[in-house]
PDB file of C-alpha atoms and ligand atoms in Angstrom:
ATOM      1  CA  UNK K  91       0.000   0.000   0.000  1.00  0.00           C
ATOM      2  CA  UNK K  92       1.219   3.470  -0.873  1.00  0.00           C
ATOM      3  CA  UNK K  93       1.835   5.752   2.095  1.00  0.00           C
ATOM      4  CA  UNK K  94       1.307   9.056   0.303  1.00  0.00           C
ATOM      5  CA  UNK K  95      -1.926   9.989  -1.428  1.00  0.00           C
ATOM      6  CA  UNK K  96      -2.963   7.603  -4.202  1.00  0.00           C
ATOM      7  CA  UNK K  97      -3.664   9.336  -7.546  1.00  0.00           C
ATOM      8  CA  UNK K  98      -6.623   7.668  -9.229  1.00  0.00           C
ATOM      9  CA  UNK K  99      -8.374   8.402 -12.475  1.00  0.00           C
ATOM     10  CA  UNK K 100     -12.118   8.655 -11.852  1.00  0.00           C
ATOM     11  CA  UNK K 101     -13.881   7.390 -14.977  1.00  0.00           C
ATOM     12  CA  UNK K 102     -17.408   8.591 -15.757  1.00  0.00           C
ATOM     13  CA  UNK K 103     -19.617   5.730 -16.930  1.00  0.00           C
ATOM     14  CA  UNK K 104     -22.920   7.224 -18.042  1.00  0.00           C
ATOM     15  CA  UNK K 105     -26.051   5.214 -17.287  1.00  0.00           C
ATOM     16  CA  UNK K 106     -27.737   4.128 -20.500  1.00  0.00           C
ATOM     17  CA  UNK K 107     -30.426   1.966 -18.911  1.00  0.00           C
ATOM     18  CA  UNK K 108     -31.122   1.237 -15.247  1.00  0.00           C
ATOM     19  CA  UNK K 109     -31.746  -2.274 -13.989  1.00  0.00           C
ATOM     20  CA  UNK K 110     -35.404  -2.888 -13.072  1.00  0.00           C
ATOM     21  CA  UNK K 111     -34.497  -2.686  -9.362  1.00  0.00           C
ATOM     22  CA  UNK K 112     -32.658   0.609  -9.712  1.00  0.00           C
ATOM     23  CA  UNK K 113     -35.408   2.099 -11.884  1.00  0.00           C
ATOM     24  CA  UNK K 114     -37.937   1.450  -9.091  1.00  0.00           C
ATOM     25  CA  UNK K 115     -35.812   3.149  -6.456  1.00  0.00           C
ATOM     26  CA  UNK K 116     -34.661   6.068  -8.583  1.00  0.00           C
ATOM     27  CA  UNK K 117     -37.889   6.962 -10.388  1.00  0.00           C
ATOM     28  CA  UNK K 118     -37.754  10.708 -11.063  1.00  0.00           C
ATOM     29  CA  UNK K 119     -35.557  11.535  -8.066  1.00  0.00           C
ATOM     30  CA  UNK K 120     -32.545  12.649 -10.151  1.00  0.00           C
ATOM     31  CA  UNK K 121     -34.390  15.652 -11.588  1.00  0.00           C
ATOM     32  CA  UNK K 122     -33.540  14.940 -15.218  1.00  0.00           C
ATOM     33  CA  UNK K 123     -29.793  14.860 -14.572  1.00  0.00           C
ATOM     34  CA  UNK K 124     -27.467  12.605 -16.528  1.00  0.00           C
ATOM     35  CA  UNK K 125     -26.256   9.946 -14.084  1.00  0.00           C
ATOM     36  CA  UNK K 126     -22.761   8.414 -14.111  1.00  0.00           C
ATOM     37  CA  UNK K 127     -21.289   5.522 -12.181  1.00  0.00           C
ATOM     38  CA  UNK K 128     -17.816   6.821 -11.305  1.00  0.00           C
ATOM     39  CA  UNK K 129     -15.059   4.176 -11.181  1.00  0.00           C
ATOM     40  CA  UNK K 130     -11.616   4.781  -9.643  1.00  0.00           C
ATOM     41  CA  UNK K 131      -8.723   3.213 -11.527  1.00  0.00           C
ATOM     42  CA  UNK K 132      -4.919   3.200 -11.314  1.00  0.00           C
ATOM     43  CA  UNK K 133      -4.639   1.903 -14.876  1.00  0.00           C
ATOM     44  CA  UNK K 134      -6.265   4.467 -17.208  1.00  0.00           C
ATOM     45  CA  UNK K 135      -4.296   3.055 -20.160  1.00  0.00           C
ATOM     46  CA  UNK K 136      -6.275  -0.191 -19.894  1.00  0.00           C
ATOM     47  CA  UNK K 137      -9.686   1.457 -20.360  1.00  0.00           C
ATOM     48  CA  UNK K 138      -9.799   0.251 -23.982  1.00  0.00           C
ATOM     49  CA  UNK K 139     -10.368  -3.237 -22.570  1.00  0.00           C
ATOM     50  CA  UNK K 140     -13.351  -2.664 -20.266  1.00  0.00           C
ATOM     51  CA  UNK K 141     -15.876  -5.509 -20.422  1.00  0.00           C
ATOM     52  CA  UNK K 142     -18.137  -4.600 -17.478  1.00  0.00           C
ATOM     53  CA  UNK K 143     -18.295  -2.564 -14.296  1.00  0.00           C
ATOM     54  CA  UNK K 144     -18.212  -3.939 -10.729  1.00  0.00           C
ATOM     55  CA  UNK K 145     -20.002  -2.775  -7.598  1.00  0.00           C
ATOM     56  CA  UNK K 146     -20.035  -4.367  -4.137  1.00  0.00           C
ATOM     57  CA  UNK K 147     -23.503  -5.942  -3.773  1.00  0.00           C
ATOM     58  CA  UNK K 148     -23.719  -5.195  -0.046  1.00  0.00           C
ATOM     59  CA  UNK K 149     -22.224  -1.678  -0.228  1.00  0.00           C
ATOM     60  CA  UNK K 150     -24.463   1.382   0.169  1.00  0.00           C
ATOM     61  CA  UNK K 151     -24.114   3.897  -2.639  1.00  0.00           C
ATOM     62  CA  UNK K 152     -25.468   7.386  -3.007  1.00  0.00           C
ATOM     63  CA  UNK K 153     -26.650   9.275  -6.054  1.00  0.00           C
ATOM     64  CA  UNK K 154     -25.087  12.728  -5.660  1.00  0.00           C
ATOM     65  CA  UNK K 155     -26.041  15.855  -7.598  1.00  0.00           C
ATOM     66  CA  UNK K 156     -22.749  17.362  -8.818  1.00  0.00           C
ATOM     67  CA  UNK K 157     -24.443  20.165 -10.770  1.00  0.00           C
ATOM     68  CA  UNK K 158     -27.873  20.973 -12.214  1.00  0.00           C
ATOM     69  CA  UNK K 159     -27.198  18.580 -15.070  1.00  0.00           C
ATOM     70  CA  UNK K 160     -25.078  15.729 -13.658  1.00  0.00           C
ATOM     71  CA  UNK K 161     -25.263  13.205 -10.816  1.00  0.00           C
ATOM     72  CA  UNK K 162     -22.673  10.638  -9.705  1.00  0.00           C
ATOM     73  CA  UNK K 163     -23.150   7.176  -8.191  1.00  0.00           C
ATOM     74  CA  UNK K 164     -20.406   6.381  -5.653  1.00  0.00           C
ATOM     75  CA  UNK K 165     -19.940   5.886  -1.914  1.00  0.00           C
ATOM     76  CA  UNK K 166     -20.694   8.776   0.442  1.00  0.00           C
ATOM     77  CA  UNK K 167     -17.040   8.707   1.443  1.00  0.00           C
ATOM     78  CA  UNK K 168     -15.934   9.316  -2.164  1.00  0.00           C
ATOM     79  CA  UNK K 169     -18.539  12.051  -2.709  1.00  0.00           C
ATOM     80  CA  UNK K 170     -17.170  13.805   0.358  1.00  0.00           C
ATOM     81  CA  UNK K 171     -13.589  13.578  -0.952  1.00  0.00           C
ATOM     82  CA  UNK K 172     -14.722  14.883  -4.351  1.00  0.00           C
ATOM     83  CA  UNK K 173     -16.445  17.829  -2.723  1.00  0.00           C
ATOM     84  CA  UNK K 174     -13.036  18.966  -1.449  1.00  0.00           C
ATOM     85  CA  UNK K 175     -11.174  18.306  -4.719  1.00  0.00           C
ATOM     86  CA  UNK K 176     -13.004  20.758  -6.962  1.00  0.00           C
ATOM     87  CA  UNK K 177     -15.141  18.059  -8.541  1.00  0.00           C
ATOM     88  CA  UNK K 178     -18.530  19.144  -7.184  1.00  0.00           C
ATOM     89  CA  UNK K 179     -19.824  22.574  -8.191  1.00  0.00           C
ATOM     90  CA  UNK K 180     -19.573  24.172  -4.737  1.00  0.00           C
ATOM     91  CA  UNK K 181     -16.624  23.368  -2.469  1.00  0.00           C
ATOM     92  CA  UNK K 182     -17.588  21.093   0.398  1.00  0.00           C
ATOM     93  CA  UNK K 183     -21.134  20.747  -0.911  1.00  0.00           C
ATOM     94  CA  UNK K 184     -22.551  17.213  -0.822  1.00  0.00           C
ATOM     95  CA  UNK K 185     -26.038  16.911  -2.280  1.00  0.00           C
ATOM     96  CA  UNK K 186     -27.216  13.325  -1.894  1.00  0.00           C
ATOM     97  CA  UNK K 187     -30.419  12.732  -3.850  1.00  0.00           C
ATOM     98  CA  UNK K 188     -30.940   9.157  -2.692  1.00  0.00           C
ATOM     99  CA  UNK K 189     -29.290   6.033  -1.365  1.00  0.00           C
ATOM    100  CA  UNK K 190     -29.185   2.724  -3.228  1.00  0.00           C
ATOM    101  CA  UNK K 191     -27.648  -0.652  -2.381  1.00  0.00           C
ATOM    102  CA  UNK K 192     -25.122  -2.194  -4.740  1.00  0.00           C
ATOM    103  CA  UNK K 193     -27.265  -5.268  -5.431  1.00  0.00           C
ATOM    104  CA  UNK K 194     -29.974  -3.059  -6.976  1.00  0.00           C
ATOM    105  CA  UNK K 195     -27.478  -1.583  -9.455  1.00  0.00           C
ATOM    106  CA  UNK K 196     -26.613  -4.997 -10.932  1.00  0.00           C
ATOM    107  CA  UNK K 197     -27.796  -5.257 -14.544  1.00  0.00           C
ATOM    108  CA  UNK K 198     -27.631  -1.513 -15.193  1.00  0.00           C
ATOM    109  CA  UNK K 199     -26.072  -0.743 -18.583  1.00  0.00           C
ATOM    110  CA  UNK K 200     -23.439   2.005 -18.692  1.00  0.00           C
ATOM    111  CA  UNK K 201     -21.162   3.602 -21.273  1.00  0.00           C
ATOM    112  CA  UNK K 202     -17.498   2.553 -21.030  1.00  0.00           C
ATOM    113  CA  UNK K 203     -15.346   5.544 -22.062  1.00  0.00           C
ATOM    114  CA  UNK K 204     -12.580   4.740 -24.601  1.00  0.00           C
ATOM    115  CA  UNK K 205     -13.476   1.020 -24.536  1.00  0.00           C
ATOM    116  CA  UNK K 206     -13.789  -1.191 -27.602  1.00  0.00           C
ATOM    117  CA  UNK K 207     -17.046  -2.421 -26.009  1.00  0.00           C
ATOM    118  CA  UNK K 208     -18.927   0.909 -25.981  1.00  0.00           C
ATOM    119  CA  UNK K 209     -21.477  -0.203 -23.369  1.00  0.00           C
ATOM    120  CA  UNK K 210     -21.107  -2.682 -20.509  1.00  0.00           C
ATOM    121  CA  UNK K 211     -23.160  -4.156 -17.652  1.00  0.00           C
ATOM    122  CA  UNK K 212     -22.832  -3.564 -13.926  1.00  0.00           C
ATOM    123  CA  UNK K 213     -21.983  -6.841 -12.146  1.00  0.00           C
ATOM    124  CA  UNK K 214     -21.391  -7.846  -8.490  1.00  0.00           C
ATOM    125  CA  UNK K 215     -17.891  -8.358  -7.002  1.00  0.00           C
ATOM    126  CA  UNK K 216     -17.574  -9.497  -3.383  1.00  0.00           C
ATOM    127  CA  UNK K 217     -14.064  -8.055  -2.961  1.00  0.00           C
ATOM    128  CA  UNK K 218     -14.972  -4.426  -3.636  1.00  0.00           C
ATOM    129  CA  UNK K 219     -14.008  -2.437  -0.536  1.00  0.00           C
ATOM    130  CA  UNK K 220     -16.298   0.391   0.627  1.00  0.00           C
ATOM    131  CA  UNK K 221     -13.210   2.159   1.997  1.00  0.00           C
ATOM    132  CA  UNK K 222     -11.248   2.523  -1.238  1.00  0.00           C
ATOM    133  CA  UNK K 223     -11.784   4.689  -4.299  1.00  0.00           C
ATOM    134  CA  UNK K 224     -15.416   5.282  -5.218  1.00  0.00           C
ATOM    135  CA  UNK K 225     -16.676   1.738  -4.511  1.00  0.00           C
ATOM    136  CA  UNK K 226     -17.149   1.360  -8.267  1.00  0.00           C
ATOM    137  CA  UNK K 227     -14.523  -0.603 -10.211  1.00  0.00           C
ATOM    138  CA  UNK K 228     -14.309  -0.780 -13.956  1.00  0.00           C
ATOM    139  CA  UNK K 229     -13.446  -4.275 -15.098  1.00  0.00           C
ATOM    140  CA  UNK K 230     -10.559  -5.059 -17.431  1.00  0.00           C
ATOM    141  CA  UNK K 231     -10.082  -8.855 -17.431  1.00  0.00           C
ATOM    142  CA  UNK K 232      -7.205  -8.692 -19.946  1.00  0.00           C
ATOM    143  CA  UNK K 233      -4.944  -6.868 -17.465  1.00  0.00           C
ATOM    144  CA  UNK K 234      -6.474  -7.293 -14.009  1.00  0.00           C
ATOM    145  CA  UNK K 235      -6.317 -10.798 -12.488  1.00  0.00           C
ATOM    146  CA  UNK K 236      -9.016  -9.832  -9.940  1.00  0.00           C
ATOM    147  CA  UNK K 237     -11.389  -8.747 -12.691  1.00  0.00           C
ATOM    148  CA  UNK K 238     -10.595 -11.832 -14.767  1.00  0.00           C
ATOM    149  CA  UNK K 239     -11.175 -14.296 -11.890  1.00  0.00           C
ATOM    150  CA  UNK K 240     -14.399 -12.574 -10.803  1.00  0.00           C
ATOM    151  CA  UNK K 241     -15.811 -12.512 -14.305  1.00  0.00           C
ATOM    152  CA  UNK K 242     -15.012 -16.228 -14.713  1.00  0.00           C
ATOM    153  CA  UNK K 243     -16.861 -16.976 -11.439  1.00  0.00           C
ATOM    154  CA  UNK K 244     -19.893 -15.009 -12.643  1.00  0.00           C
ATOM    155  CA  UNK K 245     -19.871 -16.723 -16.039  1.00  0.00           C
ATOM    156  CA  UNK K 246     -19.794 -20.158 -14.346  1.00  0.00           C
ATOM    157  CA  UNK K 247     -22.745 -19.512 -12.020  1.00  0.00           C
ATOM    158  CA  UNK K 248     -24.848 -16.653 -13.410  1.00  0.00           C
ATOM    159  CA  UNK K 249     -28.062 -17.778 -11.676  1.00  0.00           C
ATOM    160  CA  UNK K 250     -26.285 -17.948  -8.306  1.00  0.00           C
ATOM    161  CA  UNK K 251     -25.079 -14.374  -8.736  1.00  0.00           C
ATOM    162  CA  UNK K 252     -28.461 -13.176 -10.039  1.00  0.00           C
ATOM    163  CA  UNK K 253     -27.252 -12.093 -13.472  1.00  0.00           C
ATOM    164  CA  UNK K 254     -28.058 -12.877 -17.098  1.00  0.00           C
ATOM    165  CA  UNK K 255     -25.388 -15.242 -18.562  1.00  0.00           C
ATOM    166  CA  UNK K 256     -24.714 -12.839 -21.459  1.00  0.00           C
ATOM    167  CA  UNK K 257     -23.688 -10.018 -19.088  1.00  0.00           C
ATOM    168  CA  UNK K 258     -20.587 -11.941 -17.976  1.00  0.00           C
ATOM    169  CA  UNK K 259     -19.933 -13.571 -21.339  1.00  0.00           C
ATOM    170  CA  UNK K 260     -17.735 -10.818 -22.757  1.00  0.00           C
ATOM    171  CA  UNK K 261     -14.256 -11.950 -23.862  1.00  0.00           C
ATOM    172  CA  UNK K 262     -11.134 -10.147 -22.597  1.00  0.00           C
ATOM    173  CA  UNK K 263      -9.879  -7.572 -25.107  1.00  0.00           C
ATOM    174  CA  UNK K 264      -6.112  -7.480 -25.853  1.00  0.00           C
ATOM    175  CA  UNK K 265      -4.856  -4.011 -24.855  1.00  0.00           C
ATOM    176  CA  UNK K 266      -1.220  -4.427 -23.828  1.00  0.00           C
ATOM    177  CA  UNK K 267       1.473  -6.819 -25.003  1.00  0.00           C
ATOM    178  CA  UNK K 268       4.388  -7.976 -22.829  1.00  0.00           C
ATOM    179  CA  UNK K 269       7.253 -10.190 -24.067  1.00  0.00           C
ATOM    180  CA  UNK K 270       6.878 -12.655 -21.185  1.00  0.00           C
ATOM    181  CA  UNK K 271       3.067 -13.019 -20.995  1.00  0.00           C
ATOM    182  CA  UNK K 272       1.701 -12.142 -24.449  1.00  0.00           C
ATOM    183  CA  UNK K 273      -1.381 -10.043 -25.207  1.00  0.00           C
ATOM    184  CA  UNK K 274      -3.638 -11.132 -22.322  1.00  0.00           C
ATOM    185  CA  UNK K 275      -1.480 -11.055 -19.197  1.00  0.00           C
ATOM    186  CA  UNK K 276      -4.223 -11.601 -16.595  1.00  0.00           C
ATOM    187  CA  UNK K 277      -5.771 -14.758 -18.137  1.00  0.00           C
ATOM    188  CA  UNK K 278      -2.228 -16.042 -18.740  1.00  0.00           C
ATOM    189  CA  UNK K 279      -1.211 -15.518 -15.095  1.00  0.00           C
ATOM    190  CA  UNK K 280      -4.423 -17.153 -13.894  1.00  0.00           C
ATOM    191  CA  UNK K 281      -3.635 -20.186 -16.010  1.00  0.00           C
ATOM    192  CA  UNK K 282       0.039 -20.414 -14.988  1.00  0.00           C
ATOM    193  CA  UNK K 283      -0.704 -19.903 -11.284  1.00  0.00           C
ATOM    194  CA  UNK K 284      -3.746 -22.214 -11.384  1.00  0.00           C
ATOM    195  CA  UNK K 285      -6.014 -19.614  -9.780  1.00  0.00           C
ATOM    196  CA  UNK K 286      -9.503 -21.101  -9.401  1.00  0.00           C
ATOM    197  CA  UNK K 287     -11.707 -18.206  -8.313  1.00  0.00           C
ATOM    198  CA  UNK K 288     -11.932 -14.706  -6.848  1.00  0.00           C
ATOM    199  CA  UNK K 289     -11.578 -16.369  -3.434  1.00  0.00           C
ATOM    200  CA  UNK K 290      -7.885 -17.190  -4.091  1.00  0.00           C
ATOM    201  CA  UNK K 291      -6.937 -13.791  -2.692  1.00  0.00           C
ATOM    202  CA  UNK K 292      -3.319 -14.560  -1.858  1.00  0.00           C
ATOM    203  CA  UNK K 293      -2.399 -15.798  -5.341  1.00  0.00           C
ATOM    204  CA  UNK K 294      -4.466 -13.055  -6.916  1.00  0.00           C
ATOM    205  CA  UNK K 295      -2.531 -10.461  -4.994  1.00  0.00           C
ATOM    206  CA  UNK K 296       0.728 -11.923  -6.305  1.00  0.00           C
ATOM    207  CA  UNK K 297      -0.657 -12.070  -9.861  1.00  0.00           C
ATOM    208  CA  UNK K 298      -1.801  -8.462  -9.541  1.00  0.00           C
ATOM    209  CA  UNK K 299       1.732  -7.333  -8.609  1.00  0.00           C
ATOM    210  CA  UNK K 300       3.291  -9.203 -11.535  1.00  0.00           C
ATOM    211  CA  UNK K 301       0.694  -7.888 -14.016  1.00  0.00           C
ATOM    212  CA  UNK K 302       1.140  -4.347 -12.751  1.00  0.00           C
ATOM    213  CA  UNK K 303       4.957  -4.320 -12.961  1.00  0.00           C
ATOM    214  CA  UNK K 304       5.190  -6.267 -16.228  1.00  0.00           C
ATOM    215  CA  UNK K 305       2.574  -4.084 -17.895  1.00  0.00           C
ATOM    216  CA  UNK K 306       4.116  -0.841 -16.710  1.00  0.00           C
ATOM    217  CA  UNK K 307       7.795  -1.549 -17.401  1.00  0.00           C
ATOM    218  CA  UNK K 308       7.678  -4.022 -20.299  1.00  0.00           C
ATOM    219  CA  UNK K 309       4.258  -3.473 -21.887  1.00  0.00           C
ATOM    220  CA  UNK K 310       3.407  -1.912 -25.243  1.00  0.00           C
ATOM    221  CA  UNK K 311      -0.019  -0.582 -26.237  1.00  0.00           C
ATOM    222  CA  UNK K 312      -1.862  -2.709 -28.822  1.00  0.00           C
ATOM    223  CA  UNK K 313      -4.811  -0.349 -29.420  1.00  0.00           C
ATOM    224  CA  UNK K 314      -5.939   3.258 -29.347  1.00  0.00           C
ATOM    225  CA  UNK K 315      -4.215   6.539 -30.069  1.00  0.00           C
ATOM    226  CA  UNK K 316      -0.978   5.340 -28.461  1.00  0.00           C
ATOM    227  CA  UNK K 317      -0.775   1.980 -30.211  1.00  0.00           C
ATOM    228  CA  UNK K 318       2.887   0.886 -30.327  1.00  0.00           C
ATOM    229  CA  UNK K 319       3.860   3.210 -27.459  1.00  0.00           C
ATOM    230  CA  UNK K 320       5.317   1.841 -24.220  1.00  0.00           C
ATOM    231  CA  UNK K 321       2.804   1.702 -21.353  1.00  0.00           C
ATOM    232  CA  UNK K 322       5.001   3.777 -19.070  1.00  0.00           C
ATOM    233  CA  UNK K 323       4.712   6.627 -21.559  1.00  0.00           C
ATOM    234  CA  UNK K 324       1.134   5.994 -22.735  1.00  0.00           C
ATOM    235  CA  UNK K 325      -0.379   5.843 -19.242  1.00  0.00           C
ATOM    236  CA  UNK K 326      -0.335   9.588 -18.395  1.00  0.00           C
ATOM    237  CA  UNK K 327      -1.222  10.492 -21.978  1.00  0.00           C
ATOM    238  CA  UNK K 328      -4.356   8.316 -22.078  1.00  0.00           C
ATOM    239  CA  UNK K 329      -5.361   9.785 -18.715  1.00  0.00           C
ATOM    240  CA  UNK K 330      -4.930  13.316 -20.093  1.00  0.00           C
ATOM    241  CA  UNK K 331      -7.008  12.468 -23.171  1.00  0.00           C
ATOM    242  CA  UNK K 332      -9.845  11.120 -21.032  1.00  0.00           C
ATOM    243  CA  UNK K 333      -9.812  14.218 -18.841  1.00  0.00           C
ATOM    244  CA  UNK K 334      -9.743  16.535 -21.890  1.00  0.00           C
ATOM    245  CA  UNK K 335     -12.718  14.648 -23.332  1.00  0.00           C
ATOM    246  CA  UNK K 336     -14.666  15.237 -20.116  1.00  0.00           C
ATOM    247  CA  UNK K 337     -14.856  11.482 -19.520  1.00  0.00           C
ATOM    248  CA  UNK K 338     -12.594  11.362 -16.442  1.00  0.00           C
ATOM    249  CA  UNK K 339     -11.281  13.398 -13.517  1.00  0.00           C
ATOM    250  CA  UNK K 340      -8.246  13.313 -11.267  1.00  0.00           C
ATOM    251  CA  UNK K 341      -9.228  11.864  -7.891  1.00  0.00           C
ATOM    252  CA  UNK K 342      -6.884  11.381  -4.932  1.00  0.00           C
ATOM    253  CA  UNK K 343      -7.205   9.881  -1.452  1.00  0.00           C
TER     254      UNK K 343
HETATM  255  B1  A2H W  24      -7.700  -1.018 -11.170  1.00  0.00           B
HETATM  256  P1  A2H W  24      -5.200   0.208  -4.763  1.00  0.00           P
HETATM  257 CL1  A2H W  24      -6.455  -3.326 -15.488  1.00  0.00          CL
HETATM  258  N1  A2H W  24     -12.214  -2.215  -3.915  1.00  0.00           N
HETATM  259  O1  A2H W  24      -8.365  -0.516 -12.366  1.00  0.00           O
HETATM  260  C1  A2H W  24     -11.404  -3.079  -4.569  1.00  0.00           C
HETATM  261  N2  A2H W  24     -10.681  -2.743  -5.645  1.00  0.00           N
HETATM  262  C2  A2H W  24     -10.779  -1.486  -6.085  1.00  0.00           C
HETATM  263  C3  A2H W  24     -11.601  -0.532  -5.458  1.00  0.00           C
HETATM  264  C4  A2H W  24     -12.351  -0.950  -4.320  1.00  0.00           C
HETATM  265  N3  A2H W  24     -13.163  -0.109  -3.681  1.00  0.00           N
HETATM  266  N4  A2H W  24     -11.505   0.634  -6.128  1.00  0.00           N
HETATM  267  C5  A2H W  24     -10.641   0.419  -7.128  1.00  0.00           C
HETATM  268  N5  A2H W  24     -10.201  -0.866  -7.130  1.00  0.00           N
HETATM  269  C6  A2H W  24      -9.286  -1.535  -8.053  1.00  0.00           C
HETATM  270  C7  A2H W  24      -8.088  -1.352 -13.533  1.00  0.00           C
HETATM  271  C8  A2H W  24      -6.947  -2.207 -13.080  1.00  0.00           C
HETATM  272  C9  A2H W  24      -6.691  -2.029 -11.727  1.00  0.00           C
HETATM  273  C10 A2H W  24      -6.157  -3.063 -13.830  1.00  0.00           C
HETATM  274  C11 A2H W  24      -5.127  -3.739 -13.212  1.00  0.00           C
HETATM  275  C12 A2H W  24      -4.889  -3.575 -11.853  1.00  0.00           C
HETATM  276  C13 A2H W  24      -5.673  -2.706 -11.109  1.00  0.00           C
HETATM  277  C14 A2H W  24      -9.305  -2.136 -13.915  1.00  0.00           C
HETATM  278  N6  A2H W  24      -9.944  -2.771 -12.833  1.00  0.00           N
HETATM  279  O2  A2H W  24      -5.483  -2.501  -9.785  1.00  0.00           O
HETATM  280  O3  A2H W  24      -5.419  -0.740  -3.663  1.00  0.00           O
HETATM  281  C15 A2H W  24      -9.107  -0.791  -9.340  1.00  0.00           C
HETATM  282  O4  A2H W  24      -8.707  -1.670 -10.368  1.00  0.00           O
HETATM  283  C16 A2H W  24      -4.393  -3.165  -9.179  1.00  0.00           C
HETATM  284  C17 A2H W  24      -3.714  -2.281  -8.178  1.00  0.00           C
HETATM  285  O5  A2H W  24      -5.693   1.598  -4.502  1.00  0.00           O
HETATM  286  C18 A2H W  24      -7.906   0.121  -9.116  1.00  0.00           C
HETATM  287  O6  A2H W  24      -7.177   0.085 -10.363  1.00  0.00           O
HETATM  288  O7  A2H W  24      -3.800   0.126  -5.245  1.00  0.00           O
HETATM  289  C19 A2H W  24      -7.162  -0.554  -8.002  1.00  0.00           C
HETATM  290  O8  A2H W  24      -8.015  -1.583  -7.461  1.00  0.00           O
HETATM  291  C20 A2H W  24      -6.779   0.362  -6.864  1.00  0.00           C
HETATM  292  O9  A2H W  24      -6.112  -0.404  -5.915  1.00  0.00           O
END
C-alpha cells in the first residue's frame, strides 16, 4: 500500500439503462440529470479493454447531484472527498439525492469511455471495498487478475449471482502486449498460477503485482491513439485524453 496519497483516475460511466431494481428506487428523483457511475482506476491506459463494471452488492451507494445537469453514483465517502477536490460545483457541498444498495445496481447498462465495447453491464464483485476509491470498479479482465477471476466466477454460475449469462460472457480484449506473458497477461497468469476463483486472494494479490509491474515496465499498447507506445509513456497520456474529453477526472485519497 502506498503511504502518500494515491492518484486515481475517476472514470465517468454514463447510465444508458437502469436495472429494473434501480429504476424502481430512482424513479424521477434525479431531476432529469445525466447519471454516471464513477469508477476509480490506477490503470487508465487499460480502459480500452473494459468488459463490465463492478459494484459491491452489499455496499451502500449514493446518487449525488454534482451540478444541475449531472449526478454521480459512488460511496458517500468518495462524494465527500470529491467535494473537497473541486469536482462538485460548490466546495464542500454534498447533495445526496438518494441512497441505493449495490445489489440493486446490478444489470444496469453504462457507457465505457474509450473502450472497444462501448457499453457494458454492472456486475457484483464481493471483494470491492467500501473504503477505497469510489466503490465502483471498472473491469478489465485482460490486465487485471481480480477482474478476470471474478468474471469467470460469474460466467460459471450466473443464476447464483443473479445475473443474465450474457452479461458476464464478454471476452477479454487485448490491450497491452508484454514479451513474457503475451497479449492477455491476466488470463495467462491465472492459467500459470492455477487460480480457481476470486476467493484465491493470496495468489491473486501476487498475480496483480506481476501484471502491474510487467505491464508498466515491459508493456506496449496494442490499441488506441498510443498503439505501439510503451505503457510507461502511454499511461499519463491516455489519462490526459480522457480528462480533456470530459470522460474522467483526477481523484486522490
Ligand atoms: B484497477 P489500490 Cl487493469 N475495492 O483498475 C477493490 N478494488 C478497487 C476498489 C475498491 N473499492 N476501487 C478500485 N479498485 C481496483 C483497472 C486495473 C486495476 C487493472 C489492473 C490492476 C488494477 C481495472 N480494474 O489494480 O489498492 C481498481 O482496479 C491493481 C492495483 O488503490 C484500481 O485500479 O492500489 C485498483 O483496485 C486500486 O487499488
